[in-house]
């Protein structure tokens, strides 16, 4: 099947209208490219569920802070395109930044409260950028279903909240985290890691695995679990904890004693690379 590339929002929206008129459903997979198995799992699911699969590839400047890695974020459009071909996507939407944020652009979507914690606390303005670009992608592609990864747990919660709060008629599907053999969650940023850092990067998933084991053996005290998790990271010479938190999956508020559905989320720096990971306890 031929995958069509769109660079223009207007022409993509026109195509979407035509597709919907023929009674076809639209699945959207928003990405920043440099695709890996994590992204592929979303595309595959979209392919199963919907008639027309749109993969957006856009490194969104609005979600990077001034000192963050926007410039050096890995990009490889050729590879991304061939992976989209392999997974039988219908459309790749790869706009230039000026297409999404033209001159005089001033409108942003701000999801409050749940963006003040976790990654939102470490990366001010990040979720404003994410919510804005995703809202724009929803308007451009009018998807029946949009696919996100559990890897970015807070992002998925923020997008669900936004869609509900703003009465957007899109279903949000959140897919499980795809991991490397040693447990490291797949991420486009993993290419930043040198050999030593790559070894030490395992510690974030190891700490979460330990948390799950503690929980399964009856531990319910968040403080105790976090302390033990922190020790796993602290043993690594190149790793530094950004945050480690046990929170309610709805409001992302800290939980002292685990009872209902709970998110354990962590972010660490390994050298100059920031990694995130999480698990859900039921
Ligand atoms: P990104 O290109 O990093 O913005 O990610 C695009 C989408 O892929 C987001 O919804 C991510 O949560 C999802 N994603 C990234 N890495 C993984 C992974 N290892 N497993 C599952 N989904 C992922």
CSV table of C-alpha atoms and ligand atoms in Angstrom, one decimal:
chain,number,residue,atom,x,y,z
A,1,UNK,CA,0.0,0.0,0.0
A,2,UNK,CA,1.2,3.5,-0.8
A,3,UNK,CA,1.6,5.8,2.2
A,4,UNK,CA,0.7,9.3,1.4
A,5,UNK,CA,2.7,12.2,2.9
A,6,UNK,CA,0.9,15.4,3.9
A,7,UNK,CA,2.7,18.5,4.8
A,8,UNK,CA,-0.3,20.8,4.8
A,9,UNK,CA,-3.0,20.8,7.5
A,10,UNK,CA,-5.6,22.1,5.2
A,11,UNK,CA,-5.2,19.5,2.5
A,12,UNK,CA,-5.1,16.7,5.2
A,13,UNK,CA,-8.3,18.0,6.7
A,14,UNK,CA,-9.9,18.0,3.2
A,15,UNK,CA,-8.8,14.3,2.8
A,16,UNK,CA,-10.2,13.5,6.2
A,17,UNK,CA,-13.6,15.0,5.3
A,18,UNK,CA,-13.7,12.9,2.1
A,19,UNK,CA,-12.7,9.7,4.0
A,20,UNK,CA,-15.3,10.3,6.7
A,21,UNK,CA,-18.0,11.0,4.0
A,22,UNK,CA,-17.3,7.5,2.7
A,23,UNK,CA,-18.2,6.1,6.2
A,24,UNK,CA,-14.6,5.3,7.1
A,25,UNK,CA,-13.2,5.7,10.6
A,26,UNK,CA,-10.0,7.6,11.4
A,27,UNK,CA,-7.2,6.5,13.8
A,28,UNK,CA,-4.5,9.0,14.8
A,29,UNK,CA,-1.1,8.1,16.2
A,30,UNK,CA,0.7,11.3,17.2
A,31,UNK,CA,4.5,11.0,17.4
A,32,UNK,CA,7.6,13.0,17.4
A,33,UNK,CA,9.2,10.5,15.0
A,34,UNK,CA,12.4,8.4,15.3
A,35,UNK,CA,10.0,5.6,15.5
A,36,UNK,CA,10.6,2.4,17.5
A,37,UNK,CA,8.6,-0.7,18.6
A,38,UNK,CA,6.6,1.4,21.1
A,39,UNK,CA,5.3,3.6,18.3
A,40,UNK,CA,4.8,0.6,16.1
A,41,UNK,CA,2.5,-1.0,18.7
A,42,UNK,CA,0.2,2.0,18.5
A,43,UNK,CA,0.2,2.0,14.7
A,44,UNK,CA,-0.6,-1.7,14.7
A,45,UNK,CA,-3.5,-1.2,17.1
A,46,UNK,CA,-4.8,1.7,15.0
A,47,UNK,CA,-4.5,-0.5,11.9
A,48,UNK,CA,-6.7,-3.2,13.6
A,49,UNK,CA,-9.3,-0.7,14.9
A,50,UNK,CA,-9.8,1.9,12.2
A,51,UNK,CA,-10.1,2.2,8.4
A,52,UNK,CA,-7.7,5.1,7.8
A,53,UNK,CA,-4.5,5.3,9.9
A,54,UNK,CA,-2.8,8.7,10.2
A,55,UNK,CA,0.6,8.8,11.8
A,56,UNK,CA,1.8,12.3,12.7
A,57,UNK,CA,5.5,13.0,12.9
A,58,UNK,CA,6.2,16.4,14.4
A,59,UNK,CA,8.9,17.4,16.8
A,60,UNK,CA,6.8,19.9,18.6
A,61,UNK,CA,8.9,23.0,19.6
A,62,UNK,CA,6.1,24.2,22.0
A,63,UNK,CA,6.7,21.2,24.4
A,64,UNK,CA,10.4,21.8,24.9
A,65,UNK,CA,11.8,24.2,27.4
A,66,UNK,CA,14.5,26.7,26.3
A,67,UNK,CA,17.3,24.5,27.8
A,68,UNK,CA,15.9,21.2,26.6
A,69,UNK,CA,16.9,19.0,23.7
A,70,UNK,CA,14.6,20.3,20.8
A,71,UNK,CA,17.6,20.9,18.5
A,72,UNK,CA,19.3,17.6,19.1
A,73,UNK,CA,16.2,15.5,19.3
A,74,UNK,CA,16.8,12.5,16.9
A,75,UNK,CA,15.2,12.8,13.5
A,76,UNK,CA,15.2,10.3,10.6
A,77,UNK,CA,12.2,10.8,8.3
A,78,UNK,CA,13.3,8.2,5.8
A,79,UNK,CA,13.4,5.5,8.4
A,80,UNK,CA,10.1,6.6,10.0
A,81,UNK,CA,8.4,6.6,6.6
A,82,UNK,CA,9.5,3.1,5.8
A,83,UNK,CA,8.4,1.9,9.2
A,84,UNK,CA,5.0,3.5,8.5
A,85,UNK,CA,4.9,1.7,5.2
A,86,UNK,CA,5.8,-1.6,6.8
A,87,UNK,CA,2.9,-1.2,9.3
A,88,UNK,CA,0.5,-0.2,6.5
A,89,UNK,CA,-0.3,3.3,7.7
A,90,UNK,CA,-2.4,5.2,5.2
A,91,UNK,CA,-1.1,8.7,5.8
A,92,UNK,CA,2.0,10.3,7.4
A,93,UNK,CA,1.4,13.9,8.5
A,94,UNK,CA,4.7,15.6,8.7
A,95,UNK,CA,4.2,19.4,8.9
A,96,UNK,CA,6.9,22.0,9.2
A,97,UNK,CA,6.8,24.0,12.5
A,98,UNK,CA,5.5,27.1,10.6
A,99,UNK,CA,2.5,25.0,9.4
A,100,UNK,CA,1.5,24.3,13.0
A,101,UNK,CA,2.6,27.6,14.5
A,102,UNK,CA,2.4,30.3,11.8
A,103,UNK,CA,3.4,33.9,12.5
A,104,UNK,CA,1.1,35.6,14.9
A,105,UNK,CA,0.2,32.3,16.6
A,106,UNK,CA,-1.0,33.0,20.1
A,107,UNK,CA,-3.5,30.2,21.2
A,108,UNK,CA,-2.6,27.6,23.7
A,109,UNK,CA,-4.4,24.9,25.7
A,110,UNK,CA,-3.7,24.8,29.4
A,111,UNK,CA,-4.8,21.8,31.4
A,112,UNK,CA,-4.6,22.8,35.0
A,113,UNK,CA,-3.7,21.1,38.3
A,114,UNK,CA,-2.7,17.7,37.0
A,115,UNK,CA,0.1,19.3,35.1
A,116,UNK,CA,1.6,20.9,38.2
A,117,UNK,CA,3.2,17.6,39.4
A,118,UNK,CA,5.6,14.9,38.1
A,119,UNK,CA,6.9,15.8,34.6
A,120,UNK,CA,4.9,19.0,34.7
A,121,UNK,CA,6.8,20.2,37.8
A,122,UNK,CA,10.2,19.4,36.2
A,123,UNK,CA,9.3,20.7,32.8
A,124,UNK,CA,7.3,23.9,33.1
A,125,UNK,CA,5.2,24.6,30.0
A,126,UNK,CA,5.7,21.1,28.7
A,127,UNK,CA,2.1,20.0,28.9
A,128,UNK,CA,0.8,23.3,27.6
A,129,UNK,CA,2.8,22.5,24.5
A,130,UNK,CA,1.6,18.9,24.4
A,131,UNK,CA,-2.1,19.7,24.9
A,132,UNK,CA,-1.9,22.5,22.3
A,133,UNK,CA,-0.4,20.3,19.6
A,134,UNK,CA,-2.6,17.4,20.3
A,135,UNK,CA,-5.7,19.6,20.3
A,136,UNK,CA,-4.6,20.9,16.9
A,137,UNK,CA,-3.9,17.4,15.6
A,138,UNK,CA,-7.4,16.4,16.7
A,139,UNK,CA,-8.9,19.3,14.8
A,140,UNK,CA,-6.8,18.7,11.7
A,141,UNK,CA,-7.5,14.9,11.6
A,142,UNK,CA,-10.8,14.5,13.4
A,143,UNK,CA,-9.9,11.0,14.6
A,144,UNK,CA,-12.5,8.5,15.9
A,145,UNK,CA,-9.7,7.0,18.0
A,146,UNK,CA,-6.3,8.5,19.0
A,147,UNK,CA,-3.6,6.3,20.4
A,148,UNK,CA,-1.1,7.1,23.1
A,149,UNK,CA,1.4,5.1,25.1
A,150,UNK,CA,1.3,4.3,28.8
A,151,UNK,CA,5.1,5.1,28.7
A,152,UNK,CA,4.0,8.8,29.0
A,153,UNK,CA,1.5,8.1,31.8
A,154,UNK,CA,0.9,11.8,32.7
A,155,UNK,CA,0.6,12.8,29.1
A,156,UNK,CA,-2.1,10.2,28.5
A,157,UNK,CA,-4.0,11.4,31.6
A,158,UNK,CA,-3.7,15.0,30.5
A,159,UNK,CA,-4.9,14.3,27.0
A,160,UNK,CA,-7.9,12.3,28.3
A,161,UNK,CA,-8.8,15.2,30.7
A,162,UNK,CA,-8.5,17.7,27.9
A,163,UNK,CA,-10.6,15.7,25.5
A,164,UNK,CA,-13.3,15.3,28.2
A,165,UNK,CA,-13.2,18.9,29.4
A,166,UNK,CA,-13.3,20.3,25.9
A,167,UNK,CA,-16.1,17.9,24.7
A,168,UNK,CA,-13.8,16.6,22.0
A,169,UNK,CA,-15.5,13.6,20.3
A,170,UNK,CA,-12.5,11.3,20.1
A,171,UNK,CA,-11.8,8.1,22.0
A,172,UNK,CA,-8.4,7.9,23.6
A,173,UNK,CA,-6.8,4.5,23.7
A,174,UNK,CA,-3.7,4.0,25.9
A,175,UNK,CA,-1.4,1.1,25.0
A,176,UNK,CA,1.0,-0.7,27.3
A,177,UNK,CA,4.7,0.2,27.6
A,178,UNK,CA,7.0,-1.7,25.1
A,179,UNK,CA,10.4,-2.5,26.7
A,180,UNK,CA,13.9,-3.6,25.7
A,181,UNK,CA,14.9,-7.1,26.8
A,182,UNK,CA,16.5,-5.7,29.9
A,183,UNK,CA,13.4,-3.8,30.9
A,184,UNK,CA,14.3,-0.3,29.7
A,185,UNK,CA,11.2,1.4,28.3
A,186,UNK,CA,11.8,2.1,24.6
A,187,UNK,CA,12.3,5.8,23.9
A,188,UNK,CA,13.6,7.8,21.0
A,189,UNK,CA,15.9,9.4,23.6
A,190,UNK,CA,17.6,6.1,24.4
A,191,UNK,CA,20.1,6.8,21.5
A,192,UNK,CA,21.6,9.5,23.6
A,193,UNK,CA,23.0,7.0,26.1
A,194,UNK,CA,26.5,5.7,25.8
A,195,UNK,CA,27.4,2.2,26.8
A,196,UNK,CA,27.9,2.8,30.5
A,197,UNK,CA,24.8,5.0,30.7
A,198,UNK,CA,22.8,2.4,28.8
A,199,UNK,CA,23.7,-0.2,31.5
A,200,UNK,CA,22.7,2.1,34.3
A,201,UNK,CA,19.5,3.2,32.6
A,202,UNK,CA,18.1,-0.3,33.5
A,203,UNK,CA,17.8,0.9,37.1
A,204,UNK,CA,14.6,2.9,36.5
A,205,UNK,CA,12.7,-0.1,35.4
A,206,UNK,CA,14.4,-2.2,38.0
A,207,UNK,CA,13.2,0.2,40.7
A,208,UNK,CA,9.7,-0.1,39.5
A,209,UNK,CA,9.9,-3.8,39.4
A,210,UNK,CA,11.0,-3.8,43.0
A,211,UNK,CA,8.1,-1.6,43.9
A,212,UNK,CA,5.7,-4.0,42.3
A,213,UNK,CA,7.4,-6.9,44.2
A,214,UNK,CA,7.1,-5.0,47.5
A,215,UNK,CA,3.4,-4.2,46.7
A,216,UNK,CA,2.7,-7.9,45.8
A,217,UNK,CA,4.2,-9.0,49.1
A,218,UNK,CA,1.8,-6.8,51.0
A,219,UNK,CA,3.7,-3.4,51.4
A,220,UNK,CA,1.2,-0.5,51.2
A,221,UNK,CA,3.3,2.3,52.7
A,222,UNK,CA,4.4,4.6,49.8
A,223,UNK,CA,7.2,6.2,51.7
A,224,UNK,CA,8.8,2.8,52.4
A,225,UNK,CA,8.4,1.7,48.8
A,226,UNK,CA,9.9,4.9,47.4
A,227,UNK,CA,12.9,4.7,49.8
A,228,UNK,CA,13.7,1.3,48.5
A,229,UNK,CA,13.3,2.4,44.9
A,230,UNK,CA,15.6,5.3,45.4
A,231,UNK,CA,18.3,3.0,46.7
A,232,UNK,CA,18.3,1.2,43.4
A,233,UNK,CA,19.0,4.4,41.5
A,234,UNK,CA,21.4,5.8,44.0
A,235,UNK,CA,23.7,2.8,43.4
A,236,UNK,CA,24.3,4.0,39.9
A,237,UNK,CA,27.2,6.5,39.4
A,238,UNK,CA,25.7,8.2,36.4
A,239,UNK,CA,22.1,8.3,37.5
A,240,UNK,CA,20.2,11.0,39.4
A,241,UNK,CA,16.6,11.0,40.5
A,242,UNK,CA,14.4,13.7,39.1
A,243,UNK,CA,11.2,12.5,40.9
A,244,UNK,CA,9.8,9.3,42.2
A,245,UNK,CA,6.2,9.4,43.2
A,246,UNK,CA,3.2,7.2,44.1
A,247,UNK,CA,0.0,9.0,43.0
A,248,UNK,CA,-3.7,8.6,42.4
A,249,UNK,CA,-4.3,7.8,38.7
A,250,UNK,CA,-7.1,10.4,38.4
A,251,UNK,CA,-5.8,13.5,40.2
A,252,UNK,CA,-2.1,12.6,40.3
A,253,UNK,CA,-2.0,13.6,44.0
A,254,UNK,CA,0.5,11.8,46.3
A,255,UNK,CA,-0.8,8.8,48.1
A,256,UNK,CA,0.6,7.8,51.5
A,257,UNK,CA,-1.1,4.4,51.8
A,258,UNK,CA,-1.8,2.5,48.6
A,259,UNK,CA,-5.4,1.2,48.2
A,260,UNK,CA,-7.1,1.8,44.8
A,261,UNK,CA,-5.7,2.1,41.3
A,262,UNK,CA,-2.3,3.7,41.8
A,263,UNK,CA,0.5,5.1,39.5
A,264,UNK,CA,4.1,4.8,40.4
A,265,UNK,CA,6.0,7.2,38.2
A,266,UNK,CA,9.7,8.0,38.0
A,267,UNK,CA,12.0,10.2,36.1
A,268,UNK,CA,15.8,10.0,36.3
A,269,UNK,CA,18.7,11.6,34.7
A,270,UNK,CA,21.4,9.3,33.3
A,271,UNK,CA,24.2,11.6,32.4
A,272,UNK,CA,22.5,14.3,30.3
A,273,UNK,CA,19.6,12.1,29.3
A,274,UNK,CA,16.2,12.3,31.1
A,275,UNK,CA,14.3,9.0,31.2
A,276,UNK,CA,10.8,8.3,32.4
A,277,UNK,CA,9.0,5.1,33.3
A,278,UNK,CA,6.0,4.0,35.4
A,279,UNK,CA,3.8,1.2,36.5
A,280,UNK,CA,0.2,0.9,37.5
A,281,UNK,CA,-0.8,-1.0,40.6
A,282,UNK,CA,-4.4,-2.3,40.8
B,1,LIG,P1,6.9,10.3,21.2
B,1,LIG,O1,7.3,10.2,19.8
B,1,LIG,O2,8.0,10.0,22.2
B,1,LIG,O3,6.2,11.7,21.5
B,1,LIG,O4,5.8,9.2,21.5
B,1,LIG,C1,4.7,9.1,20.7
B,1,LIG,C2,3.7,8.2,21.3
B,1,LIG,O5,4.3,6.9,21.5
B,1,LIG,C3,3.3,8.6,22.7
B,1,LIG,O6,1.9,8.4,22.9
B,1,LIG,C4,4.1,7.7,23.6
B,1,LIG,O7,3.6,7.5,24.9
B,1,LIG,C5,4.2,6.5,22.8
B,1,LIG,N1,5.4,5.7,23.2
B,1,LIG,C6,6.6,6.1,23.3
B,1,LIG,N2,7.4,5.1,23.7
B,1,LIG,C7,6.6,4.1,24.0
B,1,LIG,C8,6.9,2.8,24.5
B,1,LIG,N3,8.1,2.3,24.9
B,1,LIG,N4,5.8,1.9,24.7
B,1,LIG,C9,4.6,2.4,24.3
B,1,LIG,N5,4.3,3.6,23.8
B,1,LIG,C10,5.3,4.4,23.7
